Coordinates of C-alpha atoms and ligand atoms in Angstrom, one line a residue:
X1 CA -79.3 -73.3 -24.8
X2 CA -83.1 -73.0 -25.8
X3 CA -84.2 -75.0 -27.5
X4 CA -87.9 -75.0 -29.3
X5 CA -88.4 -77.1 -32.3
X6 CA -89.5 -81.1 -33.1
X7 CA -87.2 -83.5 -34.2
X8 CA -88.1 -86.8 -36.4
X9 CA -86.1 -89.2 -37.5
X10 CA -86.6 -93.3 -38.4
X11 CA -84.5 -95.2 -35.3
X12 CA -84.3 -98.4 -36.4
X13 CA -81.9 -99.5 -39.6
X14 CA -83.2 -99.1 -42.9
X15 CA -84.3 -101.9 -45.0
X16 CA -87.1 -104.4 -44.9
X17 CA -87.3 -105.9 -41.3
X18 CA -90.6 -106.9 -39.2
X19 CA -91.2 -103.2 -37.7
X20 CA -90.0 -99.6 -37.8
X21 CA -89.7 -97.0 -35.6
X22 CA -90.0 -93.2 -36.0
X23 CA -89.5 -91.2 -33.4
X24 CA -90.2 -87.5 -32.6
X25 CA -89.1 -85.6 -30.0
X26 CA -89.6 -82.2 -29.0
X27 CA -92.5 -79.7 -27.6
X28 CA -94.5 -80.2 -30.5
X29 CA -94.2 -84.2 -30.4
X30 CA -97.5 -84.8 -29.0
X31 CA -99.4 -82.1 -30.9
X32 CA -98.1 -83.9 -34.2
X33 CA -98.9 -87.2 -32.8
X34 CA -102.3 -86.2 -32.1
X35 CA -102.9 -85.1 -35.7
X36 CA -101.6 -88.0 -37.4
X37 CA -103.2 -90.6 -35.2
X38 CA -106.2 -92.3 -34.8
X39 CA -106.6 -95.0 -31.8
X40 CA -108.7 -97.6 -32.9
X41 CA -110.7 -97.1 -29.7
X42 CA -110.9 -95.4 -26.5
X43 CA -109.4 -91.6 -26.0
X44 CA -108.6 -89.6 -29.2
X45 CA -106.1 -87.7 -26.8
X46 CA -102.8 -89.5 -26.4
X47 CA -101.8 -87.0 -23.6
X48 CA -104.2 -89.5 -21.7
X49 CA -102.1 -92.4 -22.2
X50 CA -98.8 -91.6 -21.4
X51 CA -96.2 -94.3 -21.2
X52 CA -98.9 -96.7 -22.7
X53 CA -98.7 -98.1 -26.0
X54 CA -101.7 -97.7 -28.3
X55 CA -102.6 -99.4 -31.2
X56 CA -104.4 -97.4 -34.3
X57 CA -103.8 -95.8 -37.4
X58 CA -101.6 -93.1 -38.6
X59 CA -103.1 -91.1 -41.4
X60 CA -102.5 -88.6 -44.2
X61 CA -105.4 -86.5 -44.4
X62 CA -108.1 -89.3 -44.7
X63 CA -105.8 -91.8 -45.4
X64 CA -105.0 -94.6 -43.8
X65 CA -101.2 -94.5 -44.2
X66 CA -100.1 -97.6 -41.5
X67 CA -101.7 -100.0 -38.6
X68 CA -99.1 -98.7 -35.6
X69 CA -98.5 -98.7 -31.6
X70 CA -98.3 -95.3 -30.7
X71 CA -96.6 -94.6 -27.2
X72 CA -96.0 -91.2 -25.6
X73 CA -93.7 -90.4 -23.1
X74 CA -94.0 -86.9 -21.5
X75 CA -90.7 -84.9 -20.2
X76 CA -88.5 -84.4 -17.9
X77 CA -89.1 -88.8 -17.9
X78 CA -87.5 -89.8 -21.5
X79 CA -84.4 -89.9 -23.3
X80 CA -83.8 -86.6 -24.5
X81 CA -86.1 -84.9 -21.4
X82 CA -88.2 -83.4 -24.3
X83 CA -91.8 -85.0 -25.1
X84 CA -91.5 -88.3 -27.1
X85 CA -93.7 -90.1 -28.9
X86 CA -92.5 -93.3 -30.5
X87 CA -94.5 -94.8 -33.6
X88 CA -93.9 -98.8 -34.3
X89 CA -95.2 -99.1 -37.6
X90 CA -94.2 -101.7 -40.2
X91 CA -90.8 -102.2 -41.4
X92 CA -89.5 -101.4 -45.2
X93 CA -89.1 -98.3 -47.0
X94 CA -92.6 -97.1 -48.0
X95 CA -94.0 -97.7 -44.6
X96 CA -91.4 -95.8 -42.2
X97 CA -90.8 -93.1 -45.1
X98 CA -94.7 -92.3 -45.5
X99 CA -95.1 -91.6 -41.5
X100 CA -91.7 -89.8 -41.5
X101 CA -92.7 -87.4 -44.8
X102 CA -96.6 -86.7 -42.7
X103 CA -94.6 -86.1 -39.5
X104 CA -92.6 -83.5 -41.3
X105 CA -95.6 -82.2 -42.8
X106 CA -97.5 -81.5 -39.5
X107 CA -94.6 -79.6 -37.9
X108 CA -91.5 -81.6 -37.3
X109 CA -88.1 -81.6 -39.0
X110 CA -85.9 -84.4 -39.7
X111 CA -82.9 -84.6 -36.7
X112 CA -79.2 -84.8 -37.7
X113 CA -77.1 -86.9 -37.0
X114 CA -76.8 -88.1 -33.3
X115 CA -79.7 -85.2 -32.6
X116 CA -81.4 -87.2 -29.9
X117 CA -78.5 -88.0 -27.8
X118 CA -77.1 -84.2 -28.3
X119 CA -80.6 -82.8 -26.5
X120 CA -79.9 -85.9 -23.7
X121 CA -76.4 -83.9 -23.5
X122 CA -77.7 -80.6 -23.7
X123 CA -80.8 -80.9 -21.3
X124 CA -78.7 -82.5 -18.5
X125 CA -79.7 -86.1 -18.7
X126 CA -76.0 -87.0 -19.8
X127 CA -72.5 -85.6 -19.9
X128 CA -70.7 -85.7 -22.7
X129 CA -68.2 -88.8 -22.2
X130 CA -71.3 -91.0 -21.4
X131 CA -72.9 -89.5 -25.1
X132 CA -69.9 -90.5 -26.7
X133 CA -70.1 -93.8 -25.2
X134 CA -73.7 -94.7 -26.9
X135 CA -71.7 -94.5 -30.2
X136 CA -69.3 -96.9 -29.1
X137 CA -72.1 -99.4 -27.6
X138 CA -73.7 -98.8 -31.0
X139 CA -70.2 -99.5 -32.6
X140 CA -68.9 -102.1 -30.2
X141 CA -67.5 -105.4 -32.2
X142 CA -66.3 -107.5 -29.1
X143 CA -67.5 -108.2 -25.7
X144 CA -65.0 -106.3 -24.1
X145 CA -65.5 -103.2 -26.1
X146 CA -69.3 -103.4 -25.3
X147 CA -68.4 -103.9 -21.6
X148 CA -66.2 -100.6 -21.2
X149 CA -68.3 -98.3 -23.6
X150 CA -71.4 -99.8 -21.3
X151 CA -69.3 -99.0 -17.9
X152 CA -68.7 -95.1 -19.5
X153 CA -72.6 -95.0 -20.3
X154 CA -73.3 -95.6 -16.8
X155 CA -70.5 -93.1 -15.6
X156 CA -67.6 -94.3 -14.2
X157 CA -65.1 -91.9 -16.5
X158 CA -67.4 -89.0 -15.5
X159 CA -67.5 -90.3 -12.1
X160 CA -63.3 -90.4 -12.1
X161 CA -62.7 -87.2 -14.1
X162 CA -65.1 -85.5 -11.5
X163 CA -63.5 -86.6 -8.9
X164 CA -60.3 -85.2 -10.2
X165 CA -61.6 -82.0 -11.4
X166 CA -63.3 -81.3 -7.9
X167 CA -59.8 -81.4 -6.3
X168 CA -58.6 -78.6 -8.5
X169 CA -61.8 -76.5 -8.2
X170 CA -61.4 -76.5 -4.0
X171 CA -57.6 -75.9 -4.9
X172 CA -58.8 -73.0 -7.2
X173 CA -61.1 -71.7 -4.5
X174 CA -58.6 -71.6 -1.9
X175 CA -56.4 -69.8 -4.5
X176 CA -59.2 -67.1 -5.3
X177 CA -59.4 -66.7 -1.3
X178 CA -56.0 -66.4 -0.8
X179 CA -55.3 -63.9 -3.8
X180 CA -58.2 -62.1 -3.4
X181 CA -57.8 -61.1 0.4
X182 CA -54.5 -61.5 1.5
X183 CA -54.9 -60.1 4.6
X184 CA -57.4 -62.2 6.1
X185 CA -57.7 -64.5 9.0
X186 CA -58.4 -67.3 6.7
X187 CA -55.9 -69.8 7.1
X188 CA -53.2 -69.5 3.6
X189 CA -53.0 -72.1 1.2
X190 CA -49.3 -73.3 1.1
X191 CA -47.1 -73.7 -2.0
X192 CA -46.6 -77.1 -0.4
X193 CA -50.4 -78.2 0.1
X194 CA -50.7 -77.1 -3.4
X195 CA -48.2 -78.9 -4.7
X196 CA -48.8 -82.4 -2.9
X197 CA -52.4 -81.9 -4.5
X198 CA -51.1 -81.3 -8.0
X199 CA -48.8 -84.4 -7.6
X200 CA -52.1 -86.8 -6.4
X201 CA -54.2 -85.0 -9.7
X202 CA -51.3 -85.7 -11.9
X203 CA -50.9 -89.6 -11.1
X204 CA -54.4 -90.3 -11.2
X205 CA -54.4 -88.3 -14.6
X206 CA -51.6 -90.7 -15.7
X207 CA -53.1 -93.6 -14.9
X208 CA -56.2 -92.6 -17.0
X209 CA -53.8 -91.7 -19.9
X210 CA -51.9 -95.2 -19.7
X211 CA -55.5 -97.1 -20.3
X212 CA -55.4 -96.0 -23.7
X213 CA -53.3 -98.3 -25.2
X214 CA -55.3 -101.2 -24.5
X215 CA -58.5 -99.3 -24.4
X216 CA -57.6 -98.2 -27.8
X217 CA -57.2 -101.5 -28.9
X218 CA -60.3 -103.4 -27.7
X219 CA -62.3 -100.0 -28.9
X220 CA -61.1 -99.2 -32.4
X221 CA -59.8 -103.3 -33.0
X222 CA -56.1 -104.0 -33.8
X223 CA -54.6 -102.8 -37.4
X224 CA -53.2 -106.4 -38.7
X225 CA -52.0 -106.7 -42.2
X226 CA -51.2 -110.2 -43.4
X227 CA -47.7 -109.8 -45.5
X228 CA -46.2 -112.4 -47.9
X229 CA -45.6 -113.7 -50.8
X230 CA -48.2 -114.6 -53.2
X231 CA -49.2 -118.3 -52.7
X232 CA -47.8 -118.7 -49.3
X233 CA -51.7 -118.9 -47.7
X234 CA -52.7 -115.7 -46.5
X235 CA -56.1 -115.8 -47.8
X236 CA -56.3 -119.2 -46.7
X237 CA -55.4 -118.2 -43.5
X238 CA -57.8 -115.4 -43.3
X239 CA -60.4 -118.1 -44.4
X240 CA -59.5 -120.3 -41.4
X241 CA -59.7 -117.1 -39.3
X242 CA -63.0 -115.9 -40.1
X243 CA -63.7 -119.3 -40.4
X244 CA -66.5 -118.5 -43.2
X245 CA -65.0 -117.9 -46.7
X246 CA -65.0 -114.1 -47.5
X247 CA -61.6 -113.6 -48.9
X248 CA -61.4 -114.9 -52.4
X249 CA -58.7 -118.1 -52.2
X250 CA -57.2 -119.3 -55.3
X251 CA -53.8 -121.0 -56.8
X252 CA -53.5 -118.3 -59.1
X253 CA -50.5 -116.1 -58.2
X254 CA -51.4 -112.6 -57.3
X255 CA -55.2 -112.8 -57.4
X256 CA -55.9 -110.9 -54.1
X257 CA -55.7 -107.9 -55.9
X258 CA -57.6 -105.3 -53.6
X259 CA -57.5 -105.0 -50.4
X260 CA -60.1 -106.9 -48.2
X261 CA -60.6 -105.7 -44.3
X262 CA -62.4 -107.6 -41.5
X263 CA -62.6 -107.6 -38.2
X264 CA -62.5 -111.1 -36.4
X265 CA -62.4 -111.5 -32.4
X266 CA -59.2 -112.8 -30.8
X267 CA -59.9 -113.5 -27.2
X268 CA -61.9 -110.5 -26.8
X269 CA -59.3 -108.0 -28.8
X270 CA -60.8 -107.2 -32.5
X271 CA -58.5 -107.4 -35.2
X272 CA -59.3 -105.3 -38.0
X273 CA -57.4 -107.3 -40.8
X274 CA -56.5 -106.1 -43.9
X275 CA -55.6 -109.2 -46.6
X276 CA -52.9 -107.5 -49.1
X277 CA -51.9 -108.3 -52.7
X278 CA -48.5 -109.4 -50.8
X279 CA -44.9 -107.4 -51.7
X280 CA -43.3 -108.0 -54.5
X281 CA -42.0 -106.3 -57.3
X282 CA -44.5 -106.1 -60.8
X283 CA -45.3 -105.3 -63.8
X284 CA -49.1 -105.9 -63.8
X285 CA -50.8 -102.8 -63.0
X286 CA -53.7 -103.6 -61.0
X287 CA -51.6 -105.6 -59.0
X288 CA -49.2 -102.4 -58.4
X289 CA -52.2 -100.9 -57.2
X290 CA -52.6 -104.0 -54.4
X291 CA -48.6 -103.9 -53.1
X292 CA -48.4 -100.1 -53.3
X293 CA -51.5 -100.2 -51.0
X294 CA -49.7 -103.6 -49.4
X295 CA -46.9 -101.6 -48.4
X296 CA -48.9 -98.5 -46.9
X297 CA -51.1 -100.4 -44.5
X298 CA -47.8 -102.3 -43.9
X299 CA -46.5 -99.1 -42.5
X300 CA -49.5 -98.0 -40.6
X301 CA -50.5 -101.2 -39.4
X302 CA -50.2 -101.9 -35.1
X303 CA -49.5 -105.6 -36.1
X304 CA -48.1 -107.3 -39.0
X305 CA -48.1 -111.2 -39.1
X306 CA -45.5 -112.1 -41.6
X307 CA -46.3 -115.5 -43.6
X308 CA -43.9 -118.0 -45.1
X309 CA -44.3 -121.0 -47.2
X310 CA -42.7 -123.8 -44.9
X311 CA -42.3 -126.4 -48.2
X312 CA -40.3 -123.7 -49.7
X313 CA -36.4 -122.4 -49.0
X314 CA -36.6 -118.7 -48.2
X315 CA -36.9 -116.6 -51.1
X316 CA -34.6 -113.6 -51.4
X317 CA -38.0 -111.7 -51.4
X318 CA -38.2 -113.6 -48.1
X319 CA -35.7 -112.5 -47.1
X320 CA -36.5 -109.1 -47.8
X321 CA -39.6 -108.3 -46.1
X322 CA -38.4 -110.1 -43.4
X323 CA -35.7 -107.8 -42.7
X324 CA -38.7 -104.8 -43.6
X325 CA -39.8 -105.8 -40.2
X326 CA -37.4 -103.9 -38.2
X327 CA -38.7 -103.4 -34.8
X328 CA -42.4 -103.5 -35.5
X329 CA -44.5 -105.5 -33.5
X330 CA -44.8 -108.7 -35.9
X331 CA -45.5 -112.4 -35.8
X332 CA -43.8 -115.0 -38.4
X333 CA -46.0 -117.6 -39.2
X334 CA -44.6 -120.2 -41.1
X335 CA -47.5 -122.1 -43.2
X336 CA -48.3 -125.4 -44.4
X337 CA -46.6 -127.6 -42.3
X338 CA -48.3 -130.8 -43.5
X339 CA -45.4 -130.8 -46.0
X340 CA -42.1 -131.4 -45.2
X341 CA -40.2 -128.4 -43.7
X342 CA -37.7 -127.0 -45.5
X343 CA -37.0 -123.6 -43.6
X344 CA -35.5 -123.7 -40.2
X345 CA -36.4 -120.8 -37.4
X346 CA -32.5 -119.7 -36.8
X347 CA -32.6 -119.0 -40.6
X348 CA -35.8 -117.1 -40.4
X349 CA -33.9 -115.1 -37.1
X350 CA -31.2 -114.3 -39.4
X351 CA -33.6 -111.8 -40.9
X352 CA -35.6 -110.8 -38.2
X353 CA -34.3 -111.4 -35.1
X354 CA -36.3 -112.0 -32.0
X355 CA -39.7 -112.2 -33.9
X356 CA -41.9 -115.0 -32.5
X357 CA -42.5 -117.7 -34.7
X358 CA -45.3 -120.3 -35.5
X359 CA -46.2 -123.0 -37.1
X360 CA -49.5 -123.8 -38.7
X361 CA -51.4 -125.3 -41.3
X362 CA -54.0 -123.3 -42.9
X363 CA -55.1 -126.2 -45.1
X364 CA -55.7 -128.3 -42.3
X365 CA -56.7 -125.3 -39.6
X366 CA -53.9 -126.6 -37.3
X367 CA -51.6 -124.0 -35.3
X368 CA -54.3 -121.3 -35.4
X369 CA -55.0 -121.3 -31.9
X370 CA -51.6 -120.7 -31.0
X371 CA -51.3 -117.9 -33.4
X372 CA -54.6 -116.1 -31.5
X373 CA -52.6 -116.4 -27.7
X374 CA -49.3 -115.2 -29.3
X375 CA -51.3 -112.1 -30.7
X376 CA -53.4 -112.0 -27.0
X377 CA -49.8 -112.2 -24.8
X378 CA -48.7 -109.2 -27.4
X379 CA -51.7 -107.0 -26.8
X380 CA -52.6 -107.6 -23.2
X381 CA -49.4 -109.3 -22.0
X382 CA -51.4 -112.0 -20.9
X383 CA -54.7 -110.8 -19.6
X384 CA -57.7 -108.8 -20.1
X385 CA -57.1 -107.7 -16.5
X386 CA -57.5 -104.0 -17.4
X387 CA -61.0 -104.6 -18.6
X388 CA -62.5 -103.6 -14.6
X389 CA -60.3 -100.6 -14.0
X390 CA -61.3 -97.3 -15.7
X391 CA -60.6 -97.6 -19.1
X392 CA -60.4 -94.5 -21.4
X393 CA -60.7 -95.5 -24.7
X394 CA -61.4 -92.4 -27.0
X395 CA -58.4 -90.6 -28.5
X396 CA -60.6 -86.7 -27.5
X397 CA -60.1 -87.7 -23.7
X398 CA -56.8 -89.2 -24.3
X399 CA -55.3 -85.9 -25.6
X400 CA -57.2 -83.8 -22.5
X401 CA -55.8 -85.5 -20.0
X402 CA -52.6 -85.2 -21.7
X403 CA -53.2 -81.4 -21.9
X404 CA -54.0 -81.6 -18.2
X405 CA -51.3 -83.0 -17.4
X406 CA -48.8 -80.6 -19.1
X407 CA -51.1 -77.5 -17.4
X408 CA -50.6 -79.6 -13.9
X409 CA -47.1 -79.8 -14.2
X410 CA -46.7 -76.3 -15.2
X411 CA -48.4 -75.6 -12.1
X412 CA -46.0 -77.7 -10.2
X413 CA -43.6 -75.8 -11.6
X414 CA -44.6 -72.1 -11.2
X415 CA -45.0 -73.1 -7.3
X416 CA -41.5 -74.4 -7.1
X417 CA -39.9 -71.2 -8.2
X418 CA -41.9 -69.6 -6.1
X419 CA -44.1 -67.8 -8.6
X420 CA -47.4 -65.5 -7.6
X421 CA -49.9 -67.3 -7.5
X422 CA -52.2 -65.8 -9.7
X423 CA -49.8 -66.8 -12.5
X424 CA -50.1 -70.4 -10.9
X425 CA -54.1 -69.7 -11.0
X426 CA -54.1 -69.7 -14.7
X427 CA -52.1 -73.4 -15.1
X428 CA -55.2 -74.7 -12.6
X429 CA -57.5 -73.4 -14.8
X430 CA -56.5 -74.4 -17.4
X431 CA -56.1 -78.2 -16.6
X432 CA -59.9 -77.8 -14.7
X433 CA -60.7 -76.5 -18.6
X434 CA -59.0 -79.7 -20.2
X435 CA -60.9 -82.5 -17.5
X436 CA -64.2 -80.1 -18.3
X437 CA -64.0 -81.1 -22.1
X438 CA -64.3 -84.8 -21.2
X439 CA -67.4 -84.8 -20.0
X440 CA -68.7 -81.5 -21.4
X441 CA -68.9 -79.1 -18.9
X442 CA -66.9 -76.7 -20.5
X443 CA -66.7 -77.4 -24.3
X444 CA -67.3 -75.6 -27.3
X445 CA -70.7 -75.8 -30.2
X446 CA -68.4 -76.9 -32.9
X447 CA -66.6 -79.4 -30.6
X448 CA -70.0 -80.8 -30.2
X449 CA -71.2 -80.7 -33.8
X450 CA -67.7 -82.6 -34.4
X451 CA -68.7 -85.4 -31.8
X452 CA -72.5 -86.1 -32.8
X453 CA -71.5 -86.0 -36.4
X454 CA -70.3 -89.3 -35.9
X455 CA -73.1 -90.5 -34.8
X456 CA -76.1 -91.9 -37.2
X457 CA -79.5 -90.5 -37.9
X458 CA -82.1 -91.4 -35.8
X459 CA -80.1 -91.7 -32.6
Ligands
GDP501 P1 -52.1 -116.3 -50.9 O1 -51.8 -116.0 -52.4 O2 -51.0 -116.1 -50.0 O3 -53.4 -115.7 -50.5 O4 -52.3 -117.9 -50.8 P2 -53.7 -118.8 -50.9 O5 -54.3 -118.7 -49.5 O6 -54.5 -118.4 -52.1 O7 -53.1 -120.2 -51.0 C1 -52.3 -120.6 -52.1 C2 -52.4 -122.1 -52.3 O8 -51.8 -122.8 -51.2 C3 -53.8 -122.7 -52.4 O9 -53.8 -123.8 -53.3 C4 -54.0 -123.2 -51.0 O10 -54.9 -124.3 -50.9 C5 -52.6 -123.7 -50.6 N1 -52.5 -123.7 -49.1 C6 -52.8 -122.8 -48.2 N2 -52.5 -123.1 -47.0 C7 -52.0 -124.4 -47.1 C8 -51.5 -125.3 -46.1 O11 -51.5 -125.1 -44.9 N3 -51.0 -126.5 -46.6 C9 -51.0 -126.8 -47.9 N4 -50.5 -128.0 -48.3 N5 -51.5 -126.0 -48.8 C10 -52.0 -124.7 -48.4

């Protein structure tokens, strides 16, 4: 793909902040530079100075638009192998906007979304798995997240799915070989050599494809909604969580009317927690709004921690959601137990049987601890031991490998009844196809314009 214009775009977050960046890359980057800026002294020419940074002024037509630090950095050598040239001016909205508008205006247009990593795709620096793995840096909410997407950026899932994918290509030549001239010397590939390959491919494949569920989780944070009746503590209990008050706590039944996420870090897994409104039946129609939306997240949520008033008998609305609980993965945590108890655990099992239970006091910001191992034993049965394997943690390369997989096995297959082999050929191919759209080597423009769409502007 050629590609022939400049891109510009502000790199650091918008709003007021000590300095700005706006960067340009592309074969006009320098040229543009050139025109807009003005070193206070020494060469006019910042082709002179690359990989320095130098301070002057950046102007539109005579006027002095910002006091910067210019720095270019010449190609192959930078991020996205074009030219580069990066322009620290102040931070704010005027300052970064003024330079980006005369950028524009000399030659340059603004980059979409995730632009600047697509060209570091598309000119060779990167595959595609490592691209997608600057998002997740950029996105990462716990150390562990960070630590995986950072392990991808450096290449250790394209290091594994090449590996993989190199078997089948020498299994694909020998097929070409052996199809093409049947008559030759060559020693045949065997249905059987084949076949013991396919089996090695499809278990390391599996492997990969069992990382998910835990990759998954420390990537995209664990879906916990907080179910109860009104009053029982759940927004106290979100309180003591986050440990800073951004849920609204009151005595007033039913005030949690919309629903409030956040994501808190629970021995490295992130919980994305969504505070409800609580189920229960009512008349008030905001608050219908809150349980119907209660009862939806309830349904798509990967944890639900159930809580119960421990100074109170089970309710038959108790009673109720308990037994809503069915074979999701849940924990009951019974509240306030600086009052006297008045609810027992076998009754609780009555309801929902097998369902660990614990005891806290959000008042007092006692039990809480337990509650965060419970919820680590759930998730990683006990460790984080995953975290220096291979890890996928993308849903795209989840569902490739699982294509590859299926393509393998029909491969496996076709060679145990004895099919011709160029019908076995195409089941090859077509898992080599699957492991190329991981890291890009065979993927399609708008599979690419779906991936760096989720990127922001200016990366
Ligand atoms: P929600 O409606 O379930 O969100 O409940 P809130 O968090 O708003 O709490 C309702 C009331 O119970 C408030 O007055 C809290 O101070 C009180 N509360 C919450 N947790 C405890 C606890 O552990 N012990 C006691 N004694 N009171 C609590």
């Amino acid at each position: 793909m050629f590609i022939d214009d400049t891109i510009v775009a502000v790199a650091t977050a918008p709003g007021e902040a000590g300095i700005g960046i706006v960067r340009l890359s592309g074969p006009k980057a320098l040229d543009i530079a050139n025109k807009i800026f003005k070193p206070i002294k020494g060469n006019t020419d910042l082709s002179m100075q690359v990989r320095k940074l130098v301070y002057g002024h950046v102007y539109d037509q005579d006027k002095v638009i910002d006091e910067v630090l210019v720095s270019y950095m010449k190609k192959p050598h930078t991020f996205t192998r074009e030219d580069v040239v990066e322009i620290n001016c102040h931070g704010g909205y005027i300052s970064v906007r003024k330079i980006l508008e005369a950028v524009i205006r000399n030659g340059a247009r603004l980059a979409d979304r995730g632009e600047f990593t697509k060209r570091a795709f598309l000119n060779g620096r990167i595959d595609l798995s490592q691209a997608e793995a600057i998002i997740d840096i950029i996105n990462a909410k716990t150390n562990a997240s960070f630590d995986i997407a950072q392990k991808h950026l450096e290449g250790n899932l394209s290091a594994s799915i090449k590996q993989i994918r190199d078997k089948l290509t020498m299994d694909l030549a020998k097929i070409t070989v052996a199809i093409d001239f049947p008559e030759e010397d060559e020693p045949e590939v065997t249905y059987e050599e084949l076949s013991v390959d396919l089996r090695e491919v499809m278990t390391s494949i599996k492997g990969l494809i069992a990382s998910f569920e835990t990759g998954k989780i420390l990537r995209d944070g664990l879906k916990t909604v907080i179910v109860g009746k009104p009053n029982v503590g759940k927004s106290s209990l979100l309180n003591a969580i986050l440990k800073e008050s951004r849920a609204i706590v009151t005595e007033i039944e039913g005030t949690t009317r919309d629903i409030i996420e956040e994501y808190v870090n629970i021995g490295g897994i992130p919980l994305k927690i969504v505070d409800t409104a609580g189920i229960r039946e009512t008349d008030d129609l905001v608050e219908k709004i809150g349980v119907q939306k209660s009862k939806e997240s309830f349904e798509s949520a990967d944890l639900v921690i159930m809580m119960l008033d421990s100074s109170r008998h089970l309710s038959s609305q108790d009673q109720d959601i308990l037994s809503l609980l069915g074979d999701k993965k849940a924990i009951i945590l019974v509240n306030k137990t600086d009052l006297p108890s008045m609810v027992t655990d076998d009754e609780i099992h009555n309801y929902a049987k097998g369902k660990p239970i614990i005891r806290i006091s959000a008042l007092e910001k006692k039990g809480i601890d337990l509650l965060e191992k419970e919820i680590e034993n759930m998730v990683l049965e006990g460790s984080l031991k995953t975290q220096n394997d291979i890890m996928v943690t993308n849903a795209r390369h989840k569902m490739a490998l699982e294509r590859a997989f299926e393509a393998c096995s029909d491969a496996l297959t076709a060679l145990a009844d004895n099919i011709p082999l160029d019908i076995a050929e195409t089941d090859f191919k077509n898992a080599w196809n699957e492991l190329g759209h991981i890291t890009g080597d065979t993927v399609s423009e708008d599979l690419l314009d779906t991936i760096f769409r989720e990127f922001c502007i200016g990366k």
